[in-house]
mmCIF file with all atom_site columns, C-alpha atoms and ligand atoms in Angstrom:
data_model
loop_
_atom_site.group_PDB
_atom_site.id
_atom_site.type_symbol
_atom_site.label_atom_id
_atom_site.label_alt_id
_atom_site.label_comp_id
_atom_site.label_asym_id
_atom_site.label_entity_id
_atom_site.label_seq_id
_atom_site.pdbx_PDB_ins_code
_atom_site.Cartn_x
_atom_site.Cartn_y
_atom_site.Cartn_z
_atom_site.occupancy
_atom_site.B_iso_or_equiv
_atom_site.pdbx_formal_charge
_atom_site.auth_seq_id
_atom_site.auth_comp_id
_atom_site.auth_asym_id
_atom_site.auth_atom_id
_atom_site.pdbx_PDB_model_num
ATOM   1   C  CA  . LEU A 1 1   ? 66.949 91.138  -47.423 1.00 92.00 ? 1141 LEU A CA  1
ATOM   2   C  CA  . PRO A 1 2   ? 69.718 90.297  -44.972 1.00 93.00 ? 1142 PRO A CA  1
ATOM   3   C  CA  . GLY A 1 3   ? 69.072 92.344  -41.852 1.00 94.00 ? 1143 GLY A CA  1
ATOM   4   C  CA  . ASP A 1 4   ? 65.305 92.357  -42.232 1.00 97.00 ? 1144 ASP A CA  1
ATOM   5   C  CA  . PHE A 1 5   ? 63.830 91.567  -38.838 1.00 98.00 ? 1145 PHE A CA  1
ATOM   6   C  CA  . ILE A 1 6   ? 60.241 90.814  -37.876 1.00 98.00 ? 1146 ILE A CA  1
ATOM   7   C  CA  . ALA A 1 7   ? 59.261 90.719  -34.209 1.00 98.00 ? 1147 ALA A CA  1
ATOM   8   C  CA  . LEU A 1 8   ? 55.975 88.864  -33.686 1.00 98.00 ? 1148 LEU A CA  1
ATOM   9   C  CA  . THR A 1 9   ? 53.857 89.271  -30.564 1.00 98.00 ? 1149 THR A CA  1
ATOM   10  C  CA  . GLY A 1 10  ? 50.402 88.154  -29.510 1.00 98.00 ? 1150 GLY A CA  1
ATOM   11  C  CA  . PRO A 1 11  ? 48.764 85.619  -27.187 1.00 97.00 ? 1151 PRO A CA  1
ATOM   12  C  CA  . LEU A 1 12  ? 48.906 81.820  -27.507 1.00 95.00 ? 1152 LEU A CA  1
ATOM   13  C  CA  . GLY A 1 13  ? 47.438 80.629  -30.770 1.00 94.00 ? 1153 GLY A CA  1
ATOM   14  C  CA  . ALA A 1 14  ? 46.977 84.134  -32.180 1.00 96.00 ? 1154 ALA A CA  1
ATOM   15  C  CA  . GLY A 1 15  ? 48.564 83.197  -35.501 1.00 96.00 ? 1155 GLY A CA  1
ATOM   16  C  CA  . LYS A 1 16  ? 52.263 84.033  -35.175 1.00 97.00 ? 1156 LYS A CA  1
ATOM   17  C  CA  . THR A 1 17  ? 53.477 80.791  -36.772 1.00 96.00 ? 1157 THR A CA  1
ATOM   18  C  CA  . CYS A 1 18  ? 50.878 81.130  -39.511 1.00 96.00 ? 1158 CYS A CA  1
ATOM   19  C  CA  . PHE A 1 19  ? 52.115 84.658  -40.269 1.00 97.00 ? 1159 PHE A CA  1
ATOM   20  C  CA  . ALA A 1 20  ? 55.742 83.485  -40.196 1.00 97.00 ? 1160 ALA A CA  1
ATOM   21  C  CA  . ARG A 1 21  ? 54.940 80.720  -42.695 1.00 96.00 ? 1161 ARG A CA  1
ATOM   22  C  CA  . GLY A 1 22  ? 53.579 83.333  -45.057 1.00 96.00 ? 1162 GLY A CA  1
ATOM   23  C  CA  . VAL A 1 23  ? 56.759 85.356  -44.725 1.00 96.00 ? 1163 VAL A CA  1
ATOM   24  C  CA  . LEU A 1 24  ? 58.930 82.258  -45.292 1.00 97.00 ? 1164 LEU A CA  1
ATOM   25  C  CA  . LYS A 1 25  ? 56.905 81.414  -48.383 1.00 96.00 ? 1165 LYS A CA  1
ATOM   26  C  CA  . GLY A 1 26  ? 57.349 84.968  -49.625 1.00 94.00 ? 1166 GLY A CA  1
ATOM   27  C  CA  . ALA A 1 27  ? 61.090 84.649  -49.040 1.00 96.00 ? 1167 ALA A CA  1
ATOM   28  C  CA  . GLY A 1 28  ? 61.197 81.635  -51.366 1.00 96.00 ? 1168 GLY A CA  1
ATOM   29  C  CA  . VAL A 1 29  ? 61.475 78.904  -48.737 1.00 96.00 ? 1169 VAL A CA  1
ATOM   30  C  CA  . PRO A 1 30  ? 60.133 75.692  -50.285 1.00 93.00 ? 1170 PRO A CA  1
ATOM   31  C  CA  . GLY A 1 31  ? 57.797 73.296  -48.483 1.00 90.00 ? 1171 GLY A CA  1
ATOM   32  C  CA  . TYR A 1 32  ? 55.800 73.732  -45.309 1.00 88.00 ? 1172 TYR A CA  1
ATOM   33  C  CA  . PRO A 1 33  ? 57.870 75.146  -42.435 1.00 85.00 ? 1173 PRO A CA  1
ATOM   34  C  CA  . ALA A 1 34  ? 57.614 73.409  -39.062 1.00 85.00 ? 1174 ALA A CA  1
ATOM   35  C  CA  . SER A 1 35  ? 56.318 75.044  -35.921 1.00 83.00 ? 1175 SER A CA  1
ATOM   36  C  CA  . PRO A 1 36  ? 59.373 76.014  -33.890 1.00 74.00 ? 1176 PRO A CA  1
ATOM   37  C  CA  . SER A 1 37  ? 57.628 75.616  -30.513 1.00 73.00 ? 1177 SER A CA  1
ATOM   38  C  CA  . PHE A 1 38  ? 60.044 72.992  -29.213 1.00 77.00 ? 1178 PHE A CA  1
ATOM   39  C  CA  . THR A 1 39  ? 63.073 74.169  -31.127 1.00 82.00 ? 1179 THR A CA  1
ATOM   40  C  CA  . ILE A 1 40  ? 64.281 77.684  -30.597 1.00 90.00 ? 1180 ILE A CA  1
ATOM   41  C  CA  . VAL A 1 41  ? 65.401 78.263  -34.162 1.00 93.00 ? 1181 VAL A CA  1
ATOM   42  C  CA  . PHE A 1 42  ? 64.897 76.766  -37.598 1.00 94.00 ? 1182 PHE A CA  1
ATOM   43  C  CA  . GLU A 1 43  ? 67.208 77.801  -40.398 1.00 95.00 ? 1183 GLU A CA  1
ATOM   44  C  CA  . TYR A 1 44  ? 65.855 77.971  -43.941 1.00 96.00 ? 1184 TYR A CA  1
ATOM   45  C  CA  . GLU A 1 45  ? 67.357 78.657  -47.338 1.00 96.00 ? 1185 GLU A CA  1
ATOM   46  C  CA  . GLY A 1 46  ? 65.072 80.899  -49.315 1.00 95.00 ? 1186 GLY A CA  1
ATOM   47  C  CA  . ARG A 1 47  ? 66.445 83.529  -51.673 1.00 96.00 ? 1187 ARG A CA  1
ATOM   48  C  CA  . ILE A 1 48  ? 68.587 84.294  -48.640 1.00 96.00 ? 1188 ILE A CA  1
ATOM   49  C  CA  . PRO A 1 49  ? 68.947 82.475  -45.294 1.00 97.00 ? 1189 PRO A CA  1
ATOM   50  C  CA  . VAL A 1 50  ? 65.854 82.982  -43.147 1.00 97.00 ? 1190 VAL A CA  1
ATOM   51  C  CA  . TYR A 1 51  ? 65.794 82.210  -39.445 1.00 97.00 ? 1191 TYR A CA  1
ATOM   52  C  CA  . HIS A 1 52  ? 62.472 81.399  -37.833 1.00 96.00 ? 1192 HIS A CA  1
ATOM   53  C  CA  . MET A 1 53  ? 62.664 81.552  -34.059 1.00 96.00 ? 1193 MET A CA  1
ATOM   54  C  CA  . ASP A 1 54  ? 60.282 81.007  -31.167 1.00 95.00 ? 1194 ASP A CA  1
ATOM   55  C  CA  . VAL A 1 55  ? 61.671 82.291  -27.879 1.00 94.00 ? 1195 VAL A CA  1
ATOM   56  C  CA  . TYR A 1 56  ? 58.612 81.354  -25.801 1.00 93.00 ? 1196 TYR A CA  1
ATOM   57  C  CA  . ARG A 1 57  ? 60.646 78.840  -23.844 1.00 90.00 ? 1197 ARG A CA  1
ATOM   58  C  CA  . LEU A 1 58  ? 63.418 81.233  -22.974 1.00 88.00 ? 1198 LEU A CA  1
ATOM   59  C  CA  . HIS A 1 59  ? 62.766 82.543  -19.497 1.00 80.00 ? 1199 HIS A CA  1
ATOM   60  C  CA  . ASP A 1 60  ? 65.457 85.137  -19.499 1.00 86.00 ? 1200 ASP A CA  1
ATOM   61  C  CA  . PRO A 1 61  ? 66.725 87.231  -22.423 1.00 86.00 ? 1201 PRO A CA  1
ATOM   62  C  CA  . SER A 1 62  ? 70.275 86.303  -21.374 1.00 87.00 ? 1202 SER A CA  1
ATOM   63  C  CA  . GLU A 1 63  ? 69.548 82.715  -22.487 1.00 89.00 ? 1203 GLU A CA  1
ATOM   64  C  CA  . LEU A 1 64  ? 69.688 84.080  -26.045 1.00 90.00 ? 1204 LEU A CA  1
ATOM   65  C  CA  . LEU A 1 65  ? 73.431 84.379  -25.616 1.00 89.00 ? 1205 LEU A CA  1
ATOM   66  C  CA  . HIS A 1 66  ? 73.709 80.603  -25.219 1.00 89.00 ? 1206 HIS A CA  1
ATOM   67  C  CA  . ILE A 1 67  ? 72.235 79.968  -28.647 1.00 89.00 ? 1207 ILE A CA  1
ATOM   68  C  CA  . GLY A 1 68  ? 74.504 82.520  -30.323 1.00 91.00 ? 1208 GLY A CA  1
ATOM   69  C  CA  . TYR A 1 69  ? 71.570 84.718  -31.286 1.00 93.00 ? 1209 TYR A CA  1
ATOM   70  C  CA  . ASP A 1 70  ? 73.653 87.450  -32.907 1.00 92.00 ? 1210 ASP A CA  1
ATOM   71  C  CA  . GLU A 1 71  ? 74.356 85.067  -35.773 1.00 94.00 ? 1211 GLU A CA  1
ATOM   72  C  CA  . TYR A 1 72  ? 70.604 85.070  -36.453 1.00 96.00 ? 1212 TYR A CA  1
ATOM   73  C  CA  . PHE A 1 73  ? 69.784 88.655  -35.536 1.00 96.00 ? 1213 PHE A CA  1
ATOM   74  C  CA  . TYR A 1 74  ? 72.758 90.323  -37.197 1.00 94.00 ? 1214 TYR A CA  1
ATOM   75  C  CA  . GLY A 1 75  ? 74.032 87.662  -39.609 1.00 92.00 ? 1215 GLY A CA  1
ATOM   76  C  CA  . ASP A 1 76  ? 73.725 86.941  -43.296 1.00 95.00 ? 1216 ASP A CA  1
ATOM   77  C  CA  . GLY A 1 77  ? 69.971 86.451  -43.392 1.00 96.00 ? 1217 GLY A CA  1
ATOM   78  C  CA  . ALA A 1 78  ? 66.548 87.713  -42.393 1.00 97.00 ? 1218 ALA A CA  1
ATOM   79  C  CA  . CYS A 1 79  ? 64.969 86.810  -39.095 1.00 97.00 ? 1219 CYS A CA  1
ATOM   80  C  CA  . ILE A 1 80  ? 61.428 86.355  -37.794 1.00 98.00 ? 1220 ILE A CA  1
ATOM   81  C  CA  . VAL A 1 81  ? 60.883 85.846  -34.064 1.00 97.00 ? 1221 VAL A CA  1
ATOM   82  C  CA  . GLU A 1 82  ? 57.748 84.642  -32.263 1.00 97.00 ? 1222 GLU A CA  1
ATOM   83  C  CA  . TRP A 1 83  ? 57.163 85.922  -28.704 1.00 96.00 ? 1223 TRP A CA  1
ATOM   84  C  CA  . ALA A 1 84  ? 59.648 88.718  -29.393 1.00 96.00 ? 1224 ALA A CA  1
ATOM   85  C  CA  . ASP A 1 85  ? 58.448 90.581  -26.288 1.00 95.00 ? 1225 ASP A CA  1
ATOM   86  C  CA  . GLN A 1 86  ? 60.147 87.885  -24.192 1.00 93.00 ? 1226 GLN A CA  1
ATOM   87  C  CA  . VAL A 1 87  ? 63.539 89.158  -25.350 1.00 94.00 ? 1227 VAL A CA  1
ATOM   88  C  CA  . LEU A 1 88  ? 62.691 92.819  -25.828 1.00 93.00 ? 1228 LEU A CA  1
ATOM   89  C  CA  . PRO A 1 89  ? 66.033 94.204  -24.570 1.00 91.00 ? 1229 PRO A CA  1
ATOM   90  C  CA  . CYS A 1 90  ? 67.919 92.085  -27.128 1.00 93.00 ? 1230 CYS A CA  1
ATOM   91  C  CA  . LEU A 1 91  ? 65.881 92.970  -30.218 1.00 96.00 ? 1231 LEU A CA  1
ATOM   92  C  CA  . PRO A 1 92  ? 67.605 94.892  -33.010 1.00 97.00 ? 1232 PRO A CA  1
ATOM   93  C  CA  . LYS A 1 93  ? 66.758 98.598  -32.814 1.00 97.00 ? 1233 LYS A CA  1
ATOM   94  C  CA  . ASP A 1 94  ? 65.777 98.512  -36.467 1.00 97.00 ? 1234 ASP A CA  1
ATOM   95  C  CA  . ARG A 1 95  ? 62.848 96.122  -36.805 1.00 98.00 ? 1235 ARG A CA  1
ATOM   96  C  CA  . LEU A 1 96  ? 59.269 95.573  -37.934 1.00 98.00 ? 1236 LEU A CA  1
ATOM   97  C  CA  . CYS A 1 97  ? 56.928 94.643  -35.091 1.00 98.00 ? 1237 CYS A CA  1
ATOM   98  C  CA  . VAL A 1 98  ? 53.736 92.759  -35.867 1.00 98.00 ? 1238 VAL A CA  1
ATOM   99  C  CA  . ASP A 1 99  ? 51.282 92.308  -33.031 1.00 98.00 ? 1239 ASP A CA  1
ATOM   100 C  CA  . ILE A 1 100 ? 48.398 89.866  -33.530 1.00 98.00 ? 1240 ILE A CA  1
ATOM   101 C  CA  . ARG A 1 101 ? 45.254 90.036  -31.369 1.00 98.00 ? 1241 ARG A CA  1
ATOM   102 C  CA  . TYR A 1 102 ? 42.039 88.053  -31.317 1.00 97.00 ? 1242 TYR A CA  1
ATOM   103 C  CA  . ALA A 1 103 ? 39.000 89.818  -32.707 1.00 97.00 ? 1243 ALA A CA  1
ATOM   104 C  CA  . GLY A 1 104 ? 36.043 87.531  -32.215 1.00 90.00 ? 1244 GLY A CA  1
ATOM   105 C  CA  . GLU A 1 105 ? 36.312 83.789  -32.762 1.00 85.00 ? 1245 GLU A CA  1
ATOM   106 C  CA  . HIS A 1 106 ? 37.845 83.744  -36.234 1.00 91.00 ? 1246 HIS A CA  1
ATOM   107 C  CA  . GLY A 1 107 ? 39.028 87.309  -36.677 1.00 96.00 ? 1247 GLY A CA  1
ATOM   108 C  CA  . ARG A 1 108 ? 42.409 88.844  -35.947 1.00 97.00 ? 1248 ARG A CA  1
ATOM   109 C  CA  . ILE A 1 109 ? 43.689 92.388  -35.718 1.00 98.00 ? 1249 ILE A CA  1
ATOM   110 C  CA  . LEU A 1 110 ? 47.270 92.886  -36.873 1.00 97.00 ? 1250 LEU A CA  1
ATOM   111 C  CA  . THR A 1 111 ? 49.168 95.999  -35.853 1.00 98.00 ? 1251 THR A CA  1
ATOM   112 C  CA  . PHE A 1 112 ? 52.372 96.855  -37.703 1.00 97.00 ? 1252 PHE A CA  1
ATOM   113 C  CA  . LEU A 1 113 ? 54.944 99.146  -36.167 1.00 98.00 ? 1253 LEU A CA  1
ATOM   114 C  CA  . ALA A 1 114 ? 58.325 99.936  -37.690 1.00 98.00 ? 1254 ALA A CA  1
ATOM   115 C  CA  . PHE A 1 115 ? 61.402 101.018 -35.759 1.00 98.00 ? 1255 PHE A CA  1
ATOM   116 C  CA  . GLY A 1 116 ? 64.226 102.640 -37.709 1.00 98.00 ? 1256 GLY A CA  1
ATOM   117 C  CA  . ALA A 1 117 ? 64.390 104.063 -41.231 1.00 97.00 ? 1257 ALA A CA  1
ATOM   118 C  CA  . ARG A 1 118 ? 65.025 100.753 -42.951 1.00 97.00 ? 1258 ARG A CA  1
ATOM   119 C  CA  . HIS A 1 119 ? 61.937 99.019  -41.633 1.00 98.00 ? 1259 HIS A CA  1
ATOM   120 C  CA  . ALA A 1 120 ? 59.868 102.188 -41.935 1.00 98.00 ? 1260 ALA A CA  1
ATOM   121 C  CA  . ARG A 1 121 ? 60.526 101.950 -45.686 1.00 97.00 ? 1261 ARG A CA  1
ATOM   122 C  CA  . ILE A 1 122 ? 59.531 98.286  -45.694 1.00 96.00 ? 1262 ILE A CA  1
ATOM   123 C  CA  . LEU A 1 123 ? 56.303 99.085  -43.856 1.00 98.00 ? 1263 LEU A CA  1
ATOM   124 C  CA  . LYS A 1 124 ? 55.490 101.866 -46.310 1.00 97.00 ? 1264 LYS A CA  1
ATOM   125 C  CA  . LEU A 1 125 ? 55.916 99.465  -49.254 1.00 96.00 ? 1265 LEU A CA  1
ATOM   126 C  CA  . LEU A 1 126 ? 53.835 96.857  -47.458 1.00 94.00 ? 1266 LEU A CA  1
ATOM   127 C  CA  . GLY A 1 127 ? 51.108 99.437  -46.849 1.00 95.00 ? 1267 GLY A CA  1
ATOM   128 C  CA  . LYS A 1 128 ? 51.028 100.268 -50.560 1.00 96.00 ? 1268 LYS A CA  1
ATOM   129 C  CA  . GLU A 1 129 ? 50.739 96.598  -51.498 1.00 93.00 ? 1269 GLU A CA  1
ATOM   130 C  CA  . VAL A 1 130 ? 47.941 96.015  -49.028 1.00 91.00 ? 1270 VAL A CA  1
ATOM   131 C  CA  . GLU A 1 131 ? 46.124 99.081  -50.339 1.00 94.00 ? 1271 GLU A CA  1
ATOM   132 C  CA  . GLU A 1 132 ? 46.488 97.854  -53.928 1.00 95.00 ? 1272 GLU A CA  1
ATOM   133 C  CA  . TYR A 1 133 ? 45.374 94.370  -52.933 1.00 92.00 ? 1273 TYR A CA  1
ATOM   134 C  CA  . PHE A 1 134 ? 42.169 95.620  -51.343 1.00 90.00 ? 1274 PHE A CA  1
ATOM   135 C  CA  . SER A 1 135 ? 41.376 98.157  -54.051 1.00 93.00 ? 1275 SER A CA  1
ATOM   136 C  CA  . SER A 1 136 ? 41.897 95.681  -56.915 1.00 85.00 ? 1276 SER A CA  1
ATOM   137 C  CA  . GLY A 1 137 ? 39.490 93.007  -55.610 1.00 69.00 ? 1277 GLY A CA  1
ATOM   138 C  CA  . ASP A 1 138 ? 35.765 93.455  -55.119 1.00 62.00 ? 1278 ASP A CA  1
HETATM 139 N  N1  . ATP B 2 .   ? 44.851 85.490  -39.370 1.00 96.10 ? 681  ATP B N1  1
HETATM 140 C  C1  . ATP B 2 .   ? 44.194 84.438  -38.853 1.00 96.10 ? 681  ATP B C1  1
HETATM 141 N  N2  . ATP B 2 .   ? 42.845 84.427  -38.807 1.00 96.10 ? 681  ATP B N2  1
HETATM 142 C  C2  . ATP B 2 .   ? 42.195 83.376  -38.285 1.00 96.10 ? 681  ATP B C2  1
HETATM 143 N  N3  . ATP B 2 .   ? 42.777 82.257  -37.788 1.00 96.10 ? 681  ATP B N3  1
HETATM 144 C  C3  . ATP B 2 .   ? 44.115 82.212  -37.811 1.00 96.10 ? 681  ATP B C3  1
HETATM 145 C  C4  . ATP B 2 .   ? 44.895 83.282  -38.338 1.00 96.10 ? 681  ATP B C4  1
HETATM 146 N  N4  . ATP B 2 .   ? 46.213 82.962  -38.230 1.00 96.10 ? 681  ATP B N4  1
HETATM 147 C  C5  . ATP B 2 .   ? 46.247 81.732  -37.671 1.00 96.10 ? 681  ATP B C5  1
HETATM 148 N  N5  . ATP B 2 .   ? 44.999 81.274  -37.413 1.00 96.10 ? 681  ATP B N5  1
HETATM 149 C  C6  . ATP B 2 .   ? 44.674 79.999  -36.776 1.00 96.10 ? 681  ATP B C6  1
HETATM 150 O  O1  . ATP B 2 .   ? 45.020 80.090  -35.386 1.00 96.10 ? 681  ATP B O1  1
HETATM 151 C  C7  . ATP B 2 .   ? 45.587 78.870  -34.932 1.00 96.10 ? 681  ATP B C7  1
HETATM 152 C  C8  . ATP B 2 .   ? 46.918 79.099  -34.272 1.00 96.10 ? 681  ATP B C8  1
HETATM 153 O  O2  . ATP B 2 .   ? 47.837 79.613  -35.225 1.00 96.10 ? 681  ATP B O2  1
HETATM 154 P  P1  . ATP B 2 .   ? 49.397 79.650  -34.951 1.00 96.10 ? 681  ATP B P1  1
HETATM 155 O  O3  . ATP B 2 .   ? 49.918 78.328  -34.604 1.00 96.10 ? 681  ATP B O3  1
HETATM 156 O  O4  . ATP B 2 .   ? 49.975 80.347  -36.121 1.00 96.10 ? 681  ATP B O4  1
HETATM 157 O  O5  . ATP B 2 .   ? 49.458 80.587  -33.651 1.00 96.10 ? 681  ATP B O5  1
HETATM 158 P  P2  . ATP B 2 .   ? 50.720 81.001  -32.775 1.00 96.10 ? 681  ATP B P2  1
HETATM 159 O  O6  . ATP B 2 .   ? 50.481 82.419  -32.392 1.00 96.10 ? 681  ATP B O6  1
HETATM 160 O  O7  . ATP B 2 .   ? 51.982 80.702  -33.513 1.00 96.10 ? 681  ATP B O7  1
HETATM 161 O  O8  . ATP B 2 .   ? 50.614 80.066  -31.516 1.00 96.10 ? 681  ATP B O8  1
HETATM 162 P  P3  . ATP B 2 .   ? 51.717 79.839  -30.379 1.00 96.10 ? 681  ATP B P3  1
HETATM 163 O  O9  . ATP B 2 .   ? 51.468 80.961  -29.394 1.00 96.10 ? 681  ATP B O9  1
HETATM 164 O  O10 . ATP B 2 .   ? 51.380 78.501  -29.816 1.00 96.10 ? 681  ATP B O10 1
HETATM 165 O  O11 . ATP B 2 .   ? 53.069 79.911  -31.015 1.00 96.10 ? 681  ATP B O11 1
HETATM 166 C  C9  . ATP B 2 .   ? 45.673 77.932  -36.142 1.00 96.10 ? 681  ATP B C9  1
HETATM 167 O  O12 . ATP B 2 .   ? 44.604 77.027  -36.058 1.00 96.10 ? 681  ATP B O12 1
HETATM 168 C  C10 . ATP B 2 .   ? 45.538 78.859  -37.319 1.00 96.10 ? 681  ATP B C10 1
HETATM 169 O  O13 . ATP B 2 .   ? 44.907 78.230  -38.400 1.00 96.10 ? 681  ATP B O13 1
HETATM 170 MG MG1 . MG  B 3 .   ? 53.689 79.630  -32.927 1.00 96.10 ? 682  MG  B MG1 1
#
């Protein structure tokens, strides 16, 4: 929904873009989204506008101001940001944080943390879906 915000963190190559692509797909964005590494923001039209950002190349959170970030963070769409820890002071207070860590060569550990009531609800629903997913398969 508009206002949904996902803050992705984790080391180089952890799988942030891969996770974002899954979210974009889930939001009804057609095709295969690009990697935003050299572009700060890609705008997509899913069921609603979805902004996929990578702020790795921003060296100071204040640089966000130059790209008019509030249009993406607080605008008419949902937003998913890679390297969100680089702009921590600017992140919306209400957000879902997803941290991706390496666990062995091919494994990953994902930690979900919700800030604010809105994203706490989203995380609860997500938890239920994950639970159902793993209990339905064998
Ligand atoms: N959950 C996962 N489990 C195992 N491998 C994964 C997972 N997610 C992504 N990968 C693999 O890790 C590699 C890097 O993925 P990706 O580009 O999504 O990482 P990234 O965190 O966005 O990197 P960057 O820090 O450069 O933005 C890809 O080869 C991808 O296939
Ligand atoms: Mg990436």
